[in-house]
Coordinates of C-alpha atoms in Angstrom, one line a residue:
M685 CA -30.1 73.1 -96.2
N686 CA -29.3 71.5 -99.8
A687 CA -30.7 72.3 -103.7
K688 CA -33.8 70.0 -102.9
K689 CA -35.0 71.1 -100.3
I690 CA -35.1 74.9 -100.9
A691 CA -36.2 73.9 -104.8
V692 CA -39.3 72.0 -103.5
Y693 CA -40.1 75.3 -100.6
A694 CA -40.1 77.4 -103.6
L695 CA -42.4 75.4 -105.7
V696 CA -44.6 75.2 -102.9
V697 CA -45.0 79.3 -102.1
F698 CA -45.8 80.0 -105.4
V699 CA -48.1 76.9 -106.0
L700 CA -49.2 78.3 -102.4
Y701 CA -49.5 81.8 -104.0
V702 CA -51.0 81.0 -107.1
I703 CA -53.9 79.5 -105.4
I704 CA -54.3 82.2 -102.7
T705 CA -54.1 85.3 -105.7
D706 CA -55.9 83.3 -108.4
P707 CA -57.8 80.3 -107.7
A708 CA -59.8 80.7 -111.1
K709 CA -56.2 80.4 -112.5
A710 CA -54.7 77.9 -110.5
A711 CA -57.9 75.6 -110.8
G712 CA -57.7 76.5 -114.8
Y713 CA -53.5 75.5 -114.3
V714 CA -54.4 71.7 -112.2
Q715 CA -57.6 71.4 -115.6
I716 CA -55.2 71.5 -117.8
G717 CA -51.7 69.3 -116.0
F718 CA -55.1 66.5 -116.0
E719 CA -56.2 66.6 -119.7
G720 CA -52.2 66.1 -120.5
I721 CA -51.6 62.9 -118.1
S722 CA -55.5 61.6 -119.5
D723 CA -53.9 62.1 -122.8
A724 CA -50.5 60.6 -122.3
A725 CA -52.4 57.7 -121.0
K726 CA -54.8 57.2 -123.4
A727 CA -51.3 56.6 -125.8
I728 CA -49.9 54.5 -123.7
G729 CA -52.7 52.1 -123.5
D730 CA -52.8 52.7 -127.9
F731 CA -49.5 52.1 -127.7
M732 CA -49.7 48.6 -125.6
T733 CA -52.9 47.8 -127.5
W734 CA -51.3 48.4 -130.9
V735 CA -48.1 45.9 -130.1
A736 CA -50.4 43.4 -129.0
N737 CA -52.1 43.2 -131.8
G738 CA -49.1 42.4 -133.2
G739 CA -48.1 45.6 -135.0
K740 CA -50.6 46.0 -137.1

């Protein structure tokens, strides 16, 4: 097995462990992740709007 497969396997096992042992904490992590993605998408949208308006 190469290192990438081992790392992915270890990550999956860790995620499953967190979900099984503490579902509330896992839900919090998912919420934090989605909020980060949402904030990043909004920032990109604001930047694209700024560029479309000529950088003003």
